[in-house]
Amino acid sequence: MVRVKSLLKETSMMTFLAIFLLLSDPFGVANANSEGDALFALRKAVKDPNNVLQSWDPTLVDPCTWFHVTCDDDKRVTRLDLGHAKLSGPLVPELGRLQRLQFLELYKNDLIGPIPKELGDLKNLVSLGLYQNNLTGSIPATLSNLSNIKFLRLNSNKLTGRIPRELTKLANLKILDVSNNDLCGTFPTSGSFSKFSEQSFKNNPRLKGPELMGFVRYDTGGSCK
């Protein structure tokens, strides 16, 4: 009987503690759950033959205990490191919910489909590494909203279309690589793009070279998709 009372008391204390933590930081819990849902959407969308995402359990309070995920002191996701993980399948727009994400590294996988325009919502992103995949479609102009981005590597995919001129306003951009795709038209030479050499754009057979500032541009007409 004493043991039963002791167990009931411990259970009551644990329940009280859980309610206290929830009430003391309800937004933190809500954000953690939302970010966990966003990451789990990626897990559901891709094939994972090596089970690198096995620890991504949506029943946990937050995703900060998951492998390949790094969080800050507020339990908000800041890094996603899944390079060379043999993942295949599409990226998901839910990744745009990771508002404090600084590093999104998904290079050297077999990702397919377009780059979600929602990645432009990641205002704290410093590095976007999507190189050496099989991504298709155009480069989203929304990436121009990544005002903190320093490293943008989209090389060695199957991206098509023009290079968005909006990207030239990315003042913090230090490294750009869109080589080895199927981009067309010309590449910008103004703004932050003035410091990048043709190496950043090489091996795009349909790219005609740098745009001619002050003259009629190469890409004012014609088909480029």
Coordinates of N, CA and C in Angstrom, one line a residue:
M1 N 0.8 -1.2 0.0 CA 0.0 0.0 0.0 C 0.9 1.3 0.0
V2 N 1.9 1.2 0.8 CA 2.8 2.3 0.8 C 3.5 2.5 -0.5
R3 N 3.9 1.4 -1.2 CA 4.5 1.5 -2.5 C 3.6 2.1 -3.5
V4 N 2.3 1.7 -3.5 CA 1.3 2.3 -4.4 C 1.2 3.8 -4.2
K5 N 1.1 4.3 -2.9 CA 1.0 5.7 -2.6 C 2.2 6.4 -3.2
S6 N 3.4 5.8 -3.0 CA 4.6 6.4 -3.5 C 4.6 6.5 -5.0
L7 N 4.1 5.5 -5.7 CA 4.1 5.6 -7.2 C 3.1 6.7 -7.6
L8 N 1.9 6.7 -6.9 CA 1.0 7.8 -7.3 C 1.5 9.2 -7.0
K9 N 2.3 9.3 -6.0 CA 2.9 10.6 -5.7 C 3.9 11.0 -6.8
E10 N 4.8 10.0 -7.2 CA 5.8 10.2 -8.2 C 5.1 10.6 -9.5
T11 N 4.0 9.9 -9.9 CA 3.3 10.1 -11.1 C 2.7 11.5 -11.1
S12 N 2.1 11.9 -10.0 CA 1.6 13.3 -9.8 C 2.6 14.4 -10.0
M13 N 3.8 14.1 -9.4 CA 4.9 15.1 -9.6 C 5.4 15.2 -11.0
M14 N 5.5 14.1 -11.7 CA 5.9 14.1 -13.1 C 4.9 14.8 -14.0
T15 N 3.6 14.6 -13.7 CA 2.5 15.3 -14.4 C 2.6 16.8 -14.2
F16 N 2.8 17.1 -12.9 CA 2.9 18.5 -12.6 C 4.1 19.2 -13.3
L17 N 5.2 18.5 -13.3 CA 6.4 19.0 -13.9 C 6.2 19.2 -15.4
A18 N 5.6 18.2 -16.1 CA 5.3 18.3 -17.5 C 4.4 19.5 -17.8
I19 N 3.4 19.7 -17.0 CA 2.4 20.8 -17.2 C 3.2 22.1 -17.0
F20 N 4.0 22.2 -15.9 CA 4.8 23.4 -15.6 C 5.7 23.8 -16.8
L21 N 6.4 22.8 -17.4 CA 7.3 23.1 -18.5 C 6.5 23.5 -19.7
L22 N 5.4 22.9 -19.9 CA 4.6 23.3 -21.1 C 4.1 24.8 -20.9
L23 N 3.6 25.1 -19.7 CA 3.1 26.5 -19.5 C 4.2 27.5 -19.4
S24 N 5.4 27.1 -19.0 CA 6.5 28.1 -18.9 C 7.1 28.5 -20.2
D25 N 7.0 27.6 -21.2 CA 7.5 27.9 -22.6 C 6.6 27.2 -23.6
P26 N 5.4 27.6 -23.7 CA 4.5 26.9 -24.7 C 4.9 27.1 -26.1
F27 N 5.5 28.3 -26.4 CA 5.9 28.6 -27.8 C 7.1 27.8 -28.2
G28 N 8.0 27.5 -27.2 CA 9.2 26.7 -27.5 C 8.8 25.3 -27.9
V29 N 7.8 24.7 -27.1 CA 7.3 23.4 -27.4 C 6.6 23.4 -28.8
A30 N 5.8 24.4 -29.0 CA 5.1 24.4 -30.3 C 6.1 24.5 -31.5
N31 N 7.1 25.4 -31.3 CA 8.1 25.5 -32.4 C 8.8 24.2 -32.6
A32 N 9.2 23.5 -31.5 CA 9.9 22.3 -31.6 C 9.1 21.2 -32.4
N33 N 7.8 21.2 -32.0 CA 6.9 20.2 -32.7 C 6.8 20.5 -34.1
S34 N 6.6 21.8 -34.5 CA 6.5 22.2 -35.8 C 7.7 21.9 -36.7
E35 N 8.9 22.1 -36.1 CA 10.1 21.8 -36.8 C 10.3 20.3 -36.9
G36 N 9.9 19.6 -35.9 CA 10.0 18.1 -36.0 C 9.1 17.6 -37.1
D37 N 7.9 18.2 -37.2 CA 7.0 17.8 -38.3 C 7.6 18.1 -39.7
A38 N 8.3 19.3 -39.8 CA 8.9 19.6 -41.1 C 10.0 18.6 -41.4
L39 N 10.8 18.3 -40.5 CA 11.9 17.3 -40.8 C 11.3 15.9 -41.1
F40 N 10.3 15.5 -40.3 CA 9.7 14.2 -40.6 C 9.0 14.2 -42.0
A41 N 8.6 15.3 -42.5 CA 8.0 15.3 -43.9 C 9.1 15.0 -44.8
L42 N 10.4 15.4 -44.6 CA 11.5 15.0 -45.4 C 11.8 13.5 -45.3
R43 N 11.7 13.0 -44.1 CA 12.0 11.6 -43.9 C 11.0 10.8 -44.7
K44 N 9.7 11.2 -44.7 CA 8.7 10.4 -45.4 C 8.8 10.5 -46.9
A45 N 9.4 11.6 -47.4 CA 9.5 11.8 -48.8 C 10.6 11.1 -49.5
V46 N 11.7 10.8 -48.7 CA 12.9 10.2 -49.3 C 13.1 8.7 -49.0
K47 N 13.8 8.1 -49.8 CA 14.2 6.7 -49.5 C 15.6 6.8 -48.8
D48 N 15.7 5.9 -47.8 CA 16.9 6.0 -46.9 C 17.4 4.6 -46.7
P49 N 18.2 4.0 -47.7 CA 18.6 2.6 -47.6 C 19.6 2.3 -46.5
N50 N 20.3 3.4 -46.0 CA 21.2 3.1 -44.9 C 20.7 3.5 -43.5
N51 N 19.4 3.8 -43.5 CA 18.7 4.1 -42.2 C 19.4 5.3 -41.4
V52 N 19.9 6.3 -42.1 CA 20.5 7.4 -41.4 C 19.5 8.3 -40.7
L53 N 18.2 8.1 -41.1 CA 17.1 8.9 -40.5 C 16.3 8.1 -39.5
Q54 N 16.8 6.9 -39.1 CA 16.1 6.0 -38.2 C 15.7 6.7 -36.9
S55 N 16.6 7.6 -36.4 CA 16.3 8.2 -35.1 C 15.3 9.3 -35.2
W56 N 14.8 9.7 -36.4 CA 13.9 10.7 -36.5 C 12.5 10.3 -36.1
D57 N 12.2 10.3 -34.9 CA 11.0 9.8 -34.3 C 10.0 10.9 -34.0
P58 N 8.9 11.0 -34.7 CA 8.0 12.1 -34.5 C 7.2 12.2 -33.2
T59 N 7.3 11.1 -32.4 CA 6.7 11.1 -31.1 C 7.5 11.8 -30.0
L60 N 8.7 12.1 -30.3 CA 9.5 12.8 -29.4 C 9.1 14.3 -29.3
V61 N 9.4 14.9 -28.1 CA 9.0 16.3 -27.9 C 9.6 17.2 -28.9
D62 N 10.9 17.0 -29.2 CA 11.5 17.9 -30.2 C 12.6 17.1 -31.0
P63 N 13.0 17.6 -32.1 CA 14.0 16.8 -33.0 C 15.4 17.0 -32.6
C64 N 15.7 17.6 -31.5 CA 17.1 17.9 -31.1 C 17.9 16.7 -30.7
T65 N 17.3 15.6 -30.5 CA 18.0 14.4 -30.1 C 18.2 13.5 -31.4
W66 N 17.7 13.9 -32.5 CA 17.8 13.2 -33.7 C 19.2 13.3 -34.3
F67 N 19.8 12.2 -34.9 CA 21.1 12.3 -35.5 C 21.0 13.2 -36.7
H68 N 22.1 13.9 -37.0 CA 22.3 14.8 -38.1 C 21.6 16.1 -38.0
V69 N 21.0 16.4 -36.8 CA 20.3 17.6 -36.5 C 20.9 18.3 -35.3
T70 N 21.2 19.6 -35.5 CA 21.8 20.4 -34.5 C 20.8 21.5 -34.1
C71 N 20.7 21.8 -32.8 CA 19.8 22.8 -32.3 C 20.5 23.9 -31.5
D72 N 19.9 25.0 -31.3 CA 20.4 26.0 -30.4 C 19.9 25.8 -29.0
D73 N 20.1 26.8 -28.1 CA 19.7 26.6 -26.7 C 18.2 26.7 -26.5
D74 N 17.5 27.2 -27.5 CA 16.0 27.3 -27.5 C 15.4 26.1 -28.1
K75 N 16.2 25.1 -28.5 CA 15.8 23.8 -29.1 C 15.1 24.1 -30.5
R76 N 15.7 25.1 -31.2 CA 15.4 25.4 -32.6 C 16.5 24.8 -33.5
V77 N 16.1 24.2 -34.6 CA 17.0 23.6 -35.5 C 17.9 24.6 -36.2
T78 N 19.2 24.4 -36.1 CA 20.2 25.4 -36.8 C 21.0 24.7 -37.8
R79 N 21.1 23.4 -37.8 CA 21.9 22.7 -38.8 C 21.2 21.4 -39.2
L80 N 21.3 21.1 -40.5 CA 20.9 19.8 -41.0 C 22.0 19.2 -41.9
D81 N 22.7 18.2 -41.4 CA 23.9 17.7 -42.1 C 23.6 16.3 -42.6
L82 N 23.3 16.2 -43.9 CA 22.9 14.9 -44.5 C 23.7 14.8 -45.8
G83 N 24.9 15.3 -45.9 CA 25.7 15.1 -47.0 C 26.1 13.6 -47.2
H84 N 26.1 13.1 -48.4 CA 26.7 11.8 -48.7 C 25.9 10.7 -47.9
A85 N 24.6 10.9 -47.8 CA 23.8 9.9 -47.0 C 23.1 8.9 -47.8
K86 N 23.2 8.9 -49.1 CA 22.6 8.0 -50.0 C 21.0 8.2 -50.0
L87 N 20.6 9.3 -49.7 CA 19.1 9.6 -49.8 C 18.7 9.8 -51.2
S88 N 17.5 9.4 -51.5 CA 16.9 9.6 -52.8 C 15.5 10.0 -52.7
G89 N 15.0 10.9 -53.6 CA 13.7 11.4 -53.6 C 13.7 12.9 -53.6
P90 N 12.5 13.5 -53.4 CA 12.4 15.0 -53.5 C 12.6 15.7 -52.2
L91 N 13.0 17.0 -52.4 CA 13.0 17.9 -51.3 C 11.6 18.3 -51.0
V92 N 11.3 18.8 -49.8 CA 9.9 19.1 -49.4 C 9.8 20.6 -49.0
P93 N 8.7 21.2 -49.4 CA 8.6 22.6 -49.0 C 8.6 22.9 -47.5
E94 N 8.2 21.9 -46.7 CA 8.2 22.1 -45.3 C 9.5 22.5 -44.7
L95 N 10.6 22.3 -45.4 CA 11.9 22.7 -44.9 C 12.0 24.2 -44.7
G96 N 11.1 24.9 -45.4 CA 11.1 26.4 -45.2 C 10.6 26.8 -43.9
R97 N 10.1 25.9 -43.0 CA 9.6 26.2 -41.7 C 10.7 26.3 -40.7
L98 N 11.9 25.9 -41.0 CA 13.0 25.9 -40.1 C 13.7 27.2 -40.0
Q99 N 13.0 28.1 -39.3 CA 13.3 29.6 -39.4 C 14.7 29.9 -38.9
R100 N 15.3 29.1 -38.0 CA 16.6 29.5 -37.5 C 17.7 28.6 -38.2
L101 N 17.4 27.9 -39.2 CA 18.4 27.1 -39.9 C 19.5 27.9 -40.5
Q102 N 20.7 27.5 -40.2 CA 21.9 28.2 -40.8 C 22.6 27.4 -41.8
F103 N 22.6 26.1 -41.6 CA 23.3 25.2 -42.6 C 22.3 24.1 -43.0
L104 N 22.1 24.0 -44.3 CA 21.3 23.0 -45.0 C 22.2 22.3 -45.9
E105 N 22.8 21.1 -45.5 CA 23.8 20.4 -46.3 C 23.2 19.0 -46.7
L106 N 22.8 19.0 -48.0 CA 22.2 17.8 -48.5 C 23.0 17.3 -49.8
Y107 N 24.2 17.6 -49.9 CA 25.0 17.3 -51.1 C 25.3 15.8 -51.2
K108 N 25.7 15.5 -52.4 CA 26.1 14.1 -52.8 C 25.1 13.1 -52.3
N109 N 23.8 13.3 -52.7 CA 22.8 12.3 -52.6 C 22.2 12.0 -53.9
D110 N 21.0 11.5 -54.0 CA 20.3 11.3 -55.3 C 18.9 12.0 -55.2
L111 N 18.9 13.3 -54.8 CA 17.7 14.0 -54.7 C 17.2 14.4 -56.0
I112 N 15.9 14.4 -56.2 CA 15.3 14.7 -57.5 C 14.3 15.8 -57.4
G113 N 13.8 16.2 -58.5 CA 12.7 17.2 -58.5 C 13.2 18.6 -58.3
P114 N 12.3 19.6 -58.2 CA 12.7 21.0 -58.1 C 13.3 21.4 -56.7
I115 N 14.0 22.5 -56.7 CA 14.3 23.2 -55.4 C 13.1 23.9 -54.9
P116 N 12.5 23.6 -53.8 CA 11.3 24.3 -53.3 C 11.6 25.8 -53.1
K117 N 10.6 26.6 -53.6 CA 10.7 28.0 -53.5 C 10.7 28.4 -52.0
E118 N 10.1 27.6 -51.2 CA 10.0 27.9 -49.7 C 11.4 28.0 -49.1
L119 N 12.4 27.5 -49.7 CA 13.7 27.6 -49.1 C 14.1 29.1 -48.9
G120 N 13.5 29.9 -49.7 CA 13.8 31.3 -49.6 C 13.3 31.9 -48.3
D121 N 12.5 31.2 -47.5 CA 12.0 31.7 -46.2 C 13.0 31.5 -45.1
L122 N 14.1 30.8 -45.4 CA 15.2 30.5 -44.4 C 16.1 31.7 -44.2
K123 N 15.6 32.8 -43.6 CA 16.3 34.0 -43.6 C 17.6 34.0 -42.8
N124 N 17.9 33.0 -42.0 CA 19.1 32.9 -41.3 C 20.1 31.9 -41.9
L125 N 19.8 31.4 -43.1 CA 20.7 30.5 -43.7 C 22.0 31.1 -44.2
V126 N 23.1 30.4 -43.8 CA 24.4 30.8 -44.2 C 25.0 30.0 -45.3
S127 N 24.6 28.7 -45.3 CA 25.1 27.8 -46.3 C 24.0 26.9 -46.9
L128 N 23.9 26.8 -48.2 CA 23.0 25.9 -48.8 C 23.8 25.0 -49.8
G129 N 24.0 23.7 -49.4 CA 24.7 22.8 -50.1 C 23.9 21.7 -50.7
L130 N 23.5 21.9 -52.0 CA 22.7 20.9 -52.7 C 23.4 20.3 -53.9
Y131 N 24.7 20.4 -53.9 CA 25.5 20.0 -55.1 C 25.6 18.4 -55.2
Q132 N 25.8 18.0 -56.4 CA 25.9 16.6 -56.8 C 24.7 15.8 -56.4
N133 N 23.6 16.2 -56.9 CA 22.3 15.5 -56.8 C 21.7 15.4 -58.2
N134 N 20.4 15.2 -58.3 CA 19.8 15.1 -59.6 C 18.6 16.1 -59.7
L135 N 18.8 17.2 -59.1 CA 17.7 18.2 -59.0 C 17.4 18.8 -60.4
T136 N 16.1 19.1 -60.6 CA 15.7 19.6 -61.9 C 14.9 20.9 -61.7
G137 N 14.5 21.5 -62.8 CA 13.7 22.7 -62.8 C 14.7 23.9 -62.7
S138 N 14.1 25.1 -62.4 CA 14.9 26.3 -62.4 C 15.4 26.7 -61.0
I139 N 16.3 27.6 -60.9 CA 16.8 28.1 -59.6 C 15.7 29.1 -59.1
P140 N 15.1 28.9 -58.0 CA 14.0 29.8 -57.5 C 14.6 31.2 -57.3
A141 N 13.8 32.2 -57.8 CA 14.2 33.6 -57.5 C 14.1 33.9 -56.0
T142 N 13.3 33.1 -55.3 CA 13.1 33.3 -53.9 C 14.4 33.2 -53.1
L143 N 15.4 32.5 -53.6 CA 16.7 32.4 -52.9 C 17.3 33.7 -52.7
S144 N 16.8 34.7 -53.4 CA 17.4 36.1 -53.3 C 17.0 36.7 -51.9
N145 N 16.0 36.0 -51.2 CA 15.6 36.5 -49.9 C 16.6 36.0 -48.8
L146 N 17.6 35.2 -49.1 CA 18.5 34.6 -48.1 C 19.6 35.7 -47.9
S147 N 19.3 36.7 -47.2 CA 20.2 37.8 -47.0 C 21.5 37.5 -46.3
N148 N 21.5 36.4 -45.5 CA 22.7 36.0 -44.7 C 23.5 35.0 -45.4
I149 N 23.1 34.5 -46.6 CA 23.8 33.4 -47.2 C 25.2 33.8 -47.7
K150 N 26.1 32.9 -47.4 CA 27.5 33.1 -47.8 C 28.0 32.0 -48.8
F151 N 27.4 30.8 -48.7 CA 27.8 29.7 -49.6 C 26.6 29.1 -50.3
L152 N 26.6 29.3 -51.6 CA 25.4 28.7 -52.4 C 26.0 27.8 -53.4
R153 N 25.8 26.5 -53.2 CA 26.4 25.5 -54.0 C 25.3 24.6 -54.6
L154 N 25.0 24.8 -55.9 CA 24.0 24.1 -56.6 C 24.6 23.3 -57.8
N155 N 25.9 23.2 -57.8 CA 26.5 22.6 -59.0 C 26.3 21.1 -59.1
S156 N 26.5 20.6 -60.3 CA 26.4 19.2 -60.6 C 25.0 18.6 -60.3
N157 N 24.0 19.3 -60.9 CA 22.6 18.8 -60.9 C 22.1 18.8 -62.3
K158 N 20.8 19.0 -62.5 CA 20.2 19.0 -63.8 C 19.3 20.3 -63.9
L159 N 19.8 21.4 -63.3 CA 18.9 22.6 -63.3 C 18.9 23.2 -64.7
T160 N 17.8 23.8 -65.0 CA 17.6 24.5 -66.3 C 17.1 25.9 -66.1
G161 N 16.9 26.6 -67.2 CA 16.4 28.0 -67.1 C 17.5 29.0 -66.9
R162 N 17.1 30.2 -66.7 CA 18.0 31.4 -66.5 C 18.4 31.5 -65.1
I163 N 19.5 32.1 -64.9 CA 20.0 32.4 -63.5 C 19.3 33.7 -63.1
P164 N 18.5 33.6 -62.0 CA 17.7 34.8 -61.6 C 18.6 36.0 -61.3
R165 N 18.2 37.1 -61.9 CA 19.0 38.3 -61.6 C 18.9 38.8 -60.2
E166 N 17.8 38.4 -59.5 CA 17.6 38.8 -58.2 C 18.7 38.4 -57.2
L167 N 19.4 37.3 -57.6 CA 20.4 36.8 -56.8 C 21.6 37.7 -56.6
T168 N 21.7 38.7 -57.5 CA 22.9 39.6 -57.5 C 22.8 40.5 -56.2
K169 N 21.7 40.6 -55.6 CA 21.6 41.5 -54.4 C 22.0 40.8 -53.1
L170 N 22.5 39.5 -53.2 CA 22.9 38.8 -52.0 C 24.3 39.3 -51.6
A171 N 24.3 40.4 -50.8 CA 25.6 41.1 -50.5 C 26.6 40.3 -49.8
N172 N 26.2 39.3 -49.0 CA 27.1 38.5 -48.2 C 27.6 37.2 -48.9
L173 N 27.2 37.0 -50.1 CA 27.5 35.8 -50.8 C 29.0 35.8 -51.2
K174 N 29.8 34.7 -50.7 CA 31.2 34.6 -50.9 C 31.5 33.5 -51.9
I175 N 30.8 32.5 -51.9 CA 31.0 31.4 -52.8 C 29.7 31.0 -53.6
L176 N 29.8 31.0 -54.9 CA 28.7 30.6 -55.7 C 29.2 29.6 -56.7
D177 N 28.4 28.5 -56.8 CA 28.8 27.5 -57.8 C 27.5 26.9 -58.4
V178 N 27.2 27.2 -59.7 CA 26.1 26.6 -60.4 C 26.6 25.9 -61.6
S179 N 27.9 25.5 -61.6 CA 28.5 24.8 -62.7 C 27.9 23.4 -62.9
N180 N 28.1 22.8 -64.1 CA 27.7 21.4 -64.4 C 26.2 21.3 -64.2
N181 N 25.4 22.2 -64.9 CA 24.0 22.0 -65.0 C 23.6 22.2 -66.4
D182 N 22.3 22.6 -66.7 CA 21.9 22.9 -68.1 C 21.2 24.3 -68.1
L183 N 21.8 25.2 -67.4 CA 21.3 26.6 -67.4 C 21.5 27.2 -68.8
C184 N 20.7 28.3 -69.0 CA 20.8 28.9 -70.3 C 20.7 30.4 -70.2
G185 N 20.8 31.1 -71.3 CA 20.9 32.6 -71.3 C 22.3 33.0 -71.0
T186 N 22.4 34.1 -70.2 CA 23.7 34.6 -69.8 C 23.8 34.6 -68.3
F187 N 25.0 34.8 -67.7 CA 25.1 34.9 -66.3 C 25.3 36.4 -65.9
P188 N 24.8 36.8 -64.7 CA 24.9 38.2 -64.3 C 26.3 38.6 -64.0
T189 N 26.6 39.8 -64.1 CA 28.0 40.3 -63.7 C 27.9 41.5 -62.8
S190 N 26.7 41.8 -62.3 CA 26.5 43.0 -61.5 C 26.4 42.6 -60.0
G191 N 26.3 43.6 -59.1 CA 26.1 43.3 -57.7 C 27.2 42.3 -57.2
S192 N 26.7 41.4 -56.3 CA 27.6 40.4 -55.7 C 28.2 39.5 -56.8
F193 N 27.6 39.4 -57.9 CA 28.2 38.5 -59.0 C 29.4 39.0 -59.7
S194 N 29.7 40.3 -59.4 CA 30.9 40.9 -60.0 C 32.2 40.2 -59.6
K195 N 32.2 39.6 -58.4 CA 33.4 39.0 -57.9 C 33.6 37.5 -58.3
F196 N 32.6 36.9 -59.0 CA 32.7 35.5 -59.4 C 33.2 35.4 -60.8
S197 N 34.1 34.4 -60.9 CA 34.7 34.2 -62.2 C 33.8 33.2 -63.0
E198 N 34.2 32.9 -64.2 CA 33.4 32.0 -65.1 C 33.5 30.6 -64.6
Q199 N 34.4 30.3 -63.7 CA 34.4 29.0 -63.1 C 33.2 28.6 -62.3
S200 N 32.5 29.7 -61.8 CA 31.2 29.4 -61.1 C 30.1 29.0 -62.0
F201 N 30.3 29.2 -63.3 CA 29.2 28.9 -64.2 C 29.6 27.9 -65.3
K202 N 30.8 27.3 -65.2 CA 31.3 26.4 -66.3 C 30.4 25.2 -66.5
N203 N 30.6 24.6 -67.7 CA 29.9 23.3 -68.0 C 28.4 23.5 -68.0
N204 N 27.9 24.6 -68.4 CA 26.5 24.8 -68.8 C 26.4 25.0 -70.3
P205 N 26.3 24.0 -71.1 CA 26.4 24.1 -72.5 C 25.6 25.2 -73.1
R206 N 24.4 25.5 -72.5 CA 23.5 26.5 -73.1 C 23.7 28.0 -72.6
L207 N 24.7 28.1 -71.7 CA 25.0 29.5 -71.2 C 25.9 30.2 -72.2
K208 N 25.5 31.4 -72.6 CA 26.2 32.1 -73.7 C 27.3 33.0 -73.1
G209 N 27.5 33.0 -71.8 CA 28.6 33.8 -71.3 C 28.0 35.0 -70.5
P210 N 28.9 35.9 -70.1 CA 28.4 37.0 -69.2 C 27.5 38.0 -70.0
E211 N 26.6 38.6 -69.3 CA 25.7 39.6 -69.9 C 26.5 40.8 -70.2
L212 N 26.2 41.5 -71.2 CA 26.9 42.7 -71.7 C 26.2 44.0 -71.1
M213 N 26.7 44.5 -70.0 CA 26.1 45.7 -69.4 C 26.3 46.9 -70.3
G214 N 25.2 47.6 -70.5 CA 25.2 48.8 -71.3 C 24.8 48.5 -72.7
F215 N 24.7 47.2 -73.1 CA 24.3 46.9 -74.4 C 23.0 46.0 -74.4
V216 N 22.6 45.6 -75.6 CA 21.5 44.7 -75.6 C 21.9 43.4 -75.0
R217 N 21.2 42.9 -74.0 CA 21.7 41.6 -73.4 C 21.4 40.4 -74.2
Y218 N 22.2 39.4 -74.0 CA 22.0 38.1 -74.7 C 20.7 37.5 -74.5
D219 N 20.1 37.7 -73.3 CA 19.0 36.9 -72.9 C 17.7 37.7 -72.9
T220 N 17.6 38.7 -73.8 CA 16.3 39.5 -73.9 C 15.3 38.8 -74.7
G221 N 15.6 37.8 -75.4 CA 14.6 37.0 -76.2 C 15.1 35.6 -76.4
G222 N 14.3 34.9 -77.1 CA 14.7 33.5 -77.4 C 14.2 32.5 -76.4
S223 N 14.3 31.3 -76.7 CA 13.8 30.2 -75.8 C 14.9 29.9 -74.8
C224 N 14.5 29.9 -73.5 CA 15.5 29.5 -72.5 C 14.6 28.9 -71.4
K225 N 14.6 27.6 -71.3 CA 13.8 26.9 -70.3 C 14.6 25.8 -69.7

